[in-house]
PDB file of C-alpha atoms in Angstrom:
ATOM      1  CA  UNK D  17      -6.804 -26.337  18.866  1.00  0.00           C
ATOM      2  CA  UNK D  18      -5.551 -22.287  18.875  1.00  0.00           C
ATOM      3  CA  UNK D  19      -8.136 -19.461  19.980  1.00  0.00           C
ATOM      4  CA  UNK D  20      -7.764 -15.879  17.801  1.00  0.00           C
ATOM      5  CA  UNK D  21     -10.228 -13.124  18.894  1.00  0.00           C
ATOM      6  CA  UNK D  22     -12.559 -11.926  16.257  1.00  0.00           C
ATOM      7  CA  UNK D  23      -9.853  -9.057  16.374  1.00  0.00           C
ATOM      8  CA  UNK D  24      -7.213 -11.464  15.838  1.00  0.00           C
ATOM      9  CA  UNK D  25      -8.665 -12.316  12.284  1.00  0.00           C
ATOM     10  CA  UNK D  26      -9.633  -8.898  11.232  1.00  0.00           C
ATOM     11  CA  UNK D  27      -6.101  -7.817  10.971  1.00  0.00           C
ATOM     12  CA  UNK D  28      -5.217 -11.139   9.507  1.00  0.00           C
ATOM     13  CA  UNK D  29      -7.876 -10.404   6.811  1.00  0.00           C
ATOM     14  CA  UNK D  30      -6.648  -7.617   6.380  1.00  0.00           C
ATOM     15  CA  UNK D  31      -2.952  -8.570   6.079  1.00  0.00           C
ATOM     16  CA  UNK D  32      -4.655 -11.513   3.645  1.00  0.00           C
ATOM     17  CA  UNK D  33      -5.737  -8.805   1.494  1.00  0.00           C
ATOM     18  CA  UNK D  34      -1.816  -6.904   1.260  1.00  0.00           C
ATOM     19  CA  UNK D  35      -0.320 -10.777   0.346  1.00  0.00           C
ATOM     20  CA  UNK D  36      -3.026 -10.326  -3.075  1.00  0.00           C
ATOM     21  CA  UNK D  37      -1.351  -7.634  -3.416  1.00  0.00           C
ATOM     22  CA  UNK D  38       2.256  -9.070  -3.772  1.00  0.00           C
ATOM     23  CA  UNK D  39       1.206 -11.611  -5.751  1.00  0.00           C
ATOM     24  CA  UNK D  40      -0.979  -9.554  -8.296  1.00  0.00           C
ATOM     25  CA  UNK D  41       2.641  -7.424  -8.349  1.00  0.00           C
ATOM     26  CA  UNK D  42       4.155 -11.592  -8.874  1.00  0.00           C
ATOM     27  CA  UNK D  43       5.394 -11.109  -6.281  1.00  0.00           C
ATOM     28  CA  UNK D  44       5.338 -13.915  -2.606  1.00  0.00           C
ATOM     29  CA  UNK D  45       2.441 -12.895  -1.471  1.00  0.00           C
ATOM     30  CA  UNK D  46       3.111 -12.424   2.133  1.00  0.00           C
ATOM     31  CA  UNK D  47       1.076  -9.496   4.130  1.00  0.00           C
ATOM     32  CA  UNK D  48       1.829  -8.106   7.098  1.00  0.00           C
ATOM     33  CA  UNK D  49       0.497  -5.192   8.643  1.00  0.00           C
ATOM     34  CA  UNK D  50       0.706  -3.514  12.382  1.00  0.00           C
ATOM     35  CA  UNK D  51      -1.317  -2.750  14.861  1.00  0.00           C
ATOM     36  CA  UNK D  52      -2.112  -1.082  18.364  1.00  0.00           C
ATOM     37  CA  UNK D  53      -4.552  -0.328  20.886  1.00  0.00           C
ATOM     38  CA  UNK D  54      -6.837  -1.571  17.210  1.00  0.00           C
ATOM     39  CA  UNK D  55      -4.849   0.668  14.884  1.00  0.00           C
ATOM     40  CA  UNK D  56      -2.458  -0.016  12.718  1.00  0.00           C
ATOM     41  CA  UNK D  57       0.966   1.228  12.782  1.00  0.00           C
ATOM     42  CA  UNK D  58       2.166   0.064   9.222  1.00  0.00           C
ATOM     43  CA  UNK D  59       1.076  -1.904   7.214  1.00  0.00           C
ATOM     44  CA  UNK D  60       3.317  -3.702   4.061  1.00  0.00           C
ATOM     45  CA  UNK D  61       3.803  -6.515   1.406  1.00  0.00           C
ATOM     46  CA  UNK D  62       6.621  -8.655  -0.183  1.00  0.00           C
ATOM     47  CA  UNK D  63       7.988  -6.442  -2.729  1.00  0.00           C
ATOM     48  CA  UNK D  64      12.318  -7.157  -2.797  1.00  0.00           C
ATOM     49  CA  UNK D  65      12.266  -7.879  -6.402  1.00  0.00           C
ATOM     50  CA  UNK D  66      10.582  -5.148  -7.754  1.00  0.00           C
ATOM     51  CA  UNK D  67      12.181  -2.659  -5.558  1.00  0.00           C
ATOM     52  CA  UNK D  68      15.263  -5.295  -5.534  1.00  0.00           C
ATOM     53  CA  UNK D  69      15.652  -4.466  -2.112  1.00  0.00           C
ATOM     54  CA  UNK D  70      16.274  -8.242  -1.148  1.00  0.00           C
ATOM     55  CA  UNK D  71      15.240  -6.710   3.025  1.00  0.00           C
ATOM     56  CA  UNK D  72      11.480  -5.516   1.806  1.00  0.00           C
ATOM     57  CA  UNK D  73       9.847  -8.201   3.336  1.00  0.00           C
ATOM     58  CA  UNK D  74       6.010  -7.741   4.261  1.00  0.00           C
ATOM     59  CA  UNK D  75       7.360  -7.835   8.335  1.00  0.00           C
ATOM     60  CA  UNK D  76      10.048  -5.312   7.547  1.00  0.00           C
ATOM     61  CA  UNK D  77       7.623  -3.743   4.609  1.00  0.00           C
ATOM     62  CA  UNK D  78       5.106  -2.536   8.154  1.00  0.00           C
ATOM     63  CA  UNK D  79       7.837  -2.493  10.926  1.00  0.00           C
ATOM     64  CA  UNK D  80       9.980   0.546   8.492  1.00  0.00           C
ATOM     65  CA  UNK D  81       6.375   1.960   8.574  1.00  0.00           C
ATOM     66  CA  UNK D  82       4.784   1.859  11.465  1.00  0.00           C
ATOM     67  CA  UNK D  83       9.071   2.737  13.583  1.00  0.00           C
ATOM     68  CA  UNK D  84       8.478   6.338  11.307  1.00  0.00           C
ATOM     69  CA  UNK D  85       4.426   6.838  11.957  1.00  0.00           C
ATOM     70  CA  UNK D  86       5.900   6.806  15.466  1.00  0.00           C
ATOM     71  CA  UNK D  87       9.141   8.710  15.075  1.00  0.00           C
ATOM     72  CA  UNK D  88      10.498   5.929  16.888  1.00  0.00           C
ATOM     73  CA  UNK D  89      13.033   2.495  16.227  1.00  0.00           C
ATOM     74  CA  UNK D  90      11.414   0.764  18.853  1.00  0.00           C
ATOM     75  CA  UNK D  91       7.557  -0.376  18.831  1.00  0.00           C
ATOM     76  CA  UNK D  92       6.121  -1.524  22.282  1.00  0.00           C
ATOM     77  CA  UNK D  93       3.179  -3.078  22.843  1.00  0.00           C
ATOM     78  CA  UNK D  94       1.798  -3.310  19.088  1.00  0.00           C
ATOM     79  CA  UNK D  95       1.237  -6.707  17.875  1.00  0.00           C
ATOM     80  CA  UNK D  96       2.117  -7.936  14.120  1.00  0.00           C
ATOM     81  CA  UNK D  97      -0.484 -10.036  11.632  1.00  0.00           C
ATOM     82  CA  UNK D  98       1.754 -12.311   9.251  1.00  0.00           C
ATOM     83  CA  UNK D  99       0.196 -14.358   6.662  1.00  0.00           C
ATOM     84  CA  UNK D 100       3.319 -16.475   7.277  1.00  0.00           C
ATOM     85  CA  UNK D 101       5.664 -16.927   9.625  1.00  0.00           C
ATOM     86  CA  UNK D 102       8.765 -14.532   9.701  1.00  0.00           C
ATOM     87  CA  UNK D 103      12.497 -15.399   8.542  1.00  0.00           C
ATOM     88  CA  UNK D 104      15.314 -15.053  11.125  1.00  0.00           C
ATOM     89  CA  UNK D 105      15.740 -11.497   9.232  1.00  0.00           C
ATOM     90  CA  UNK D 106      13.208 -10.742  10.267  1.00  0.00           C
ATOM     91  CA  UNK D 107      12.715 -12.163  13.602  1.00  0.00           C
ATOM     92  CA  UNK D 108      15.436 -10.461  14.516  1.00  0.00           C
ATOM     93  CA  UNK D 109      14.152  -7.121  13.473  1.00  0.00           C
ATOM     94  CA  UNK D 110      10.932  -7.265  15.366  1.00  0.00           C
ATOM     95  CA  UNK D 111      12.866  -8.588  18.205  1.00  0.00           C
ATOM     96  CA  UNK D 112      14.925  -4.526  17.838  1.00  0.00           C
ATOM     97  CA  UNK D 113      11.351  -3.158  16.890  1.00  0.00           C
ATOM     98  CA  UNK D 114      10.786  -4.853  20.128  1.00  0.00           C
ATOM     99  CA  UNK D 115       7.182  -5.406  19.108  1.00  0.00           C
ATOM    100  CA  UNK D 116       4.838  -7.732  21.778  1.00  0.00           C
ATOM    101  CA  UNK D 117       3.203  -9.836  19.791  1.00  0.00           C
ATOM    102  CA  UNK D 118       3.610 -11.867  17.306  1.00  0.00           C
ATOM    103  CA  UNK D 119       0.060 -13.695  15.199  1.00  0.00           C
ATOM    104  CA  UNK D 120       0.826 -15.215  11.909  1.00  0.00           C
ATOM    105  CA  UNK D 121      -1.051 -17.761   8.998  1.00  0.00           C
ATOM    106  CA  UNK D 122       0.715 -20.351   8.341  1.00  0.00           C
ATOM    107  CA  UNK D 123       3.989 -22.192   8.776  1.00  0.00           C
ATOM    108  CA  UNK D 124       6.634 -21.640   6.500  1.00  0.00           C
ATOM    109  CA  UNK D 125       8.865 -24.886   6.858  1.00  0.00           C
ATOM    110  CA  UNK D 126      11.905 -24.086   5.424  1.00  0.00           C
ATOM    111  CA  UNK D 127      13.234 -20.929   6.604  1.00  0.00           C
ATOM    112  CA  UNK D 128      10.524 -19.676   9.453  1.00  0.00           C
ATOM    113  CA  UNK D 129      12.500 -18.537  12.346  1.00  0.00           C
ATOM    114  CA  UNK D 130       9.507 -18.718  14.992  1.00  0.00           C
ATOM    115  CA  UNK D 131       8.593 -22.895  15.035  1.00  0.00           C
ATOM    116  CA  UNK D 132       9.734 -24.149  12.077  1.00  0.00           C
ATOM    117  CA  UNK D 133      13.493 -24.789  10.826  1.00  0.00           C
ATOM    118  CA  UNK D 134      14.769 -22.573  14.206  1.00  0.00           C
ATOM    119  CA  UNK D 135      12.525 -20.801  17.226  1.00  0.00           C
ATOM    120  CA  UNK D 136      14.324 -17.976  17.282  1.00  0.00           C
ATOM    121  CA  UNK D 137      12.132 -16.404  20.236  1.00  0.00           C
ATOM    122  CA  UNK D 138      13.053 -18.843  22.370  1.00  0.00           C
ATOM    123  CA  UNK D 139      16.407 -19.305  22.751  1.00  0.00           C
ATOM    124  CA  UNK D 140      18.577 -18.499  25.696  1.00  0.00           C
ATOM    125  CA  UNK D 141      20.193 -14.766  24.522  1.00  0.00           C
ATOM    126  CA  UNK D 142      17.110 -13.395  23.174  1.00  0.00           C
ATOM    127  CA  UNK D 143      17.312 -10.575  25.732  1.00  0.00           C
ATOM    128  CA  UNK D 144      13.179  -9.358  24.603  1.00  0.00           C
ATOM    129  CA  UNK D 145      10.366 -11.915  24.425  1.00  0.00           C
ATOM    130  CA  UNK D 146       7.821 -11.638  21.877  1.00  0.00           C
ATOM    131  CA  UNK D 147       4.643 -13.357  22.600  1.00  0.00           C
ATOM    132  CA  UNK D 148       3.965 -16.067  18.974  1.00  0.00           C
ATOM    133  CA  UNK D 149       0.979 -16.948  18.040  1.00  0.00           C
ATOM    134  CA  UNK D 150       0.481 -19.401  14.988  1.00  0.00           C
ATOM    135  CA  UNK D 151      -2.192 -20.808  12.544  1.00  0.00           C
ATOM    136  CA  UNK D 152      -4.515 -17.568  12.502  1.00  0.00           C
ATOM    137  CA  UNK D 153      -6.652 -18.346   8.779  1.00  0.00           C
ATOM    138  CA  UNK D 154      -3.939 -20.770   8.414  1.00  0.00           C
ATOM    139  CA  UNK D 155      -6.077 -23.048   6.039  1.00  0.00           C
ATOM    140  CA  UNK D 156      -6.352 -19.033   3.752  1.00  0.00           C
ATOM    141  CA  UNK D 157      -2.722 -18.516   4.185  1.00  0.00           C
ATOM    142  CA  UNK D 158      -1.606 -21.662   2.977  1.00  0.00           C
ATOM    143  CA  UNK D 159      -4.431 -21.534  -0.039  1.00  0.00           C
ATOM    144  CA  UNK D 160      -2.855 -18.312  -1.381  1.00  0.00           C
ATOM    145  CA  UNK D 161       1.176 -19.317  -0.851  1.00  0.00           C
ATOM    146  CA  UNK D 162       0.021 -22.995  -2.930  1.00  0.00           C
ATOM    147  CA  UNK D 163      -1.432 -21.782  -5.459  1.00  0.00           C
ATOM    148  CA  UNK D 164       1.020 -19.078  -6.270  1.00  0.00           C
ATOM    149  CA  UNK D 165       3.481 -21.271  -6.332  1.00  0.00           C
ATOM    150  CA  UNK D 166       1.600 -23.717  -8.504  1.00  0.00           C
ATOM    151  CA  UNK D 167       0.867 -20.908 -10.951  1.00  0.00           C
ATOM    152  CA  UNK D 168       4.353 -20.492 -11.388  1.00  0.00           C
ATOM    153  CA  UNK D 169       4.633 -23.393 -12.392  1.00  0.00           C
ATOM    154  CA  UNK D 170       2.312 -23.824 -14.733  1.00  0.00           C
ATOM    155  CA  UNK D 171       4.216 -20.822 -16.140  1.00  0.00           C
ATOM    156  CA  UNK D 172       6.821 -22.050 -16.434  1.00  0.00           C
ATOM    157  CA  UNK D 173       6.630 -24.940 -17.561  1.00  0.00           C
ATOM    158  CA  UNK D 174       4.383 -23.220 -20.332  1.00  0.00           C
ATOM    159  CA  UNK D 175       7.531 -20.830 -21.034  1.00  0.00           C
ATOM    160  CA  UNK D 176       9.587 -24.595 -21.477  1.00  0.00           C
ATOM    161  CA  UNK D 177       7.493 -25.875 -24.461  1.00  0.00           C
ATOM    162  CA  UNK D 178       8.756 -26.230 -27.829  1.00  0.00           C
ATOM    163  CA  UNK D 179       6.519 -23.612 -30.166  1.00  0.00           C
ATOM    164  CA  UNK D 180       4.403 -25.418 -31.367  1.00  0.00           C
ATOM    165  CA  UNK D 181       3.797 -24.891 -35.690  1.00  0.00           C
TER     166      UNK D 181
END
């Protein structure tokens, strides 16, 4: 059983709020917050569709903001809280940014690069070790994703129906 601190839960709740902002804009609901010493360095939510930027994942948006805030491309001592397990693009950027710790809500079985499809941070070629822990508020994070994609499927099905006279 994973045990998380009150701070972990607090910041994951903030990440869930950000994920809801993504969902409200019809983006995949993922939210991310980067924190050090209980101070937010950067936060973001998925917005690749609205920004026409395939790299605009929640983690990347939060990382860019944190690095800009710090005026440095590295943010040692920081923790990333993200509602869904990071993909390989985000994992690579977080490694280069020297984030110390990643706390995620729900695994991503198809594209997760931390524990699911890959175990990127455990590879021998990785020259920096990031601590990671999954399962913080997992039911809430998982449900948000499930609800979003169920709604999307319902809408798609409705659009395919022939008009009734």
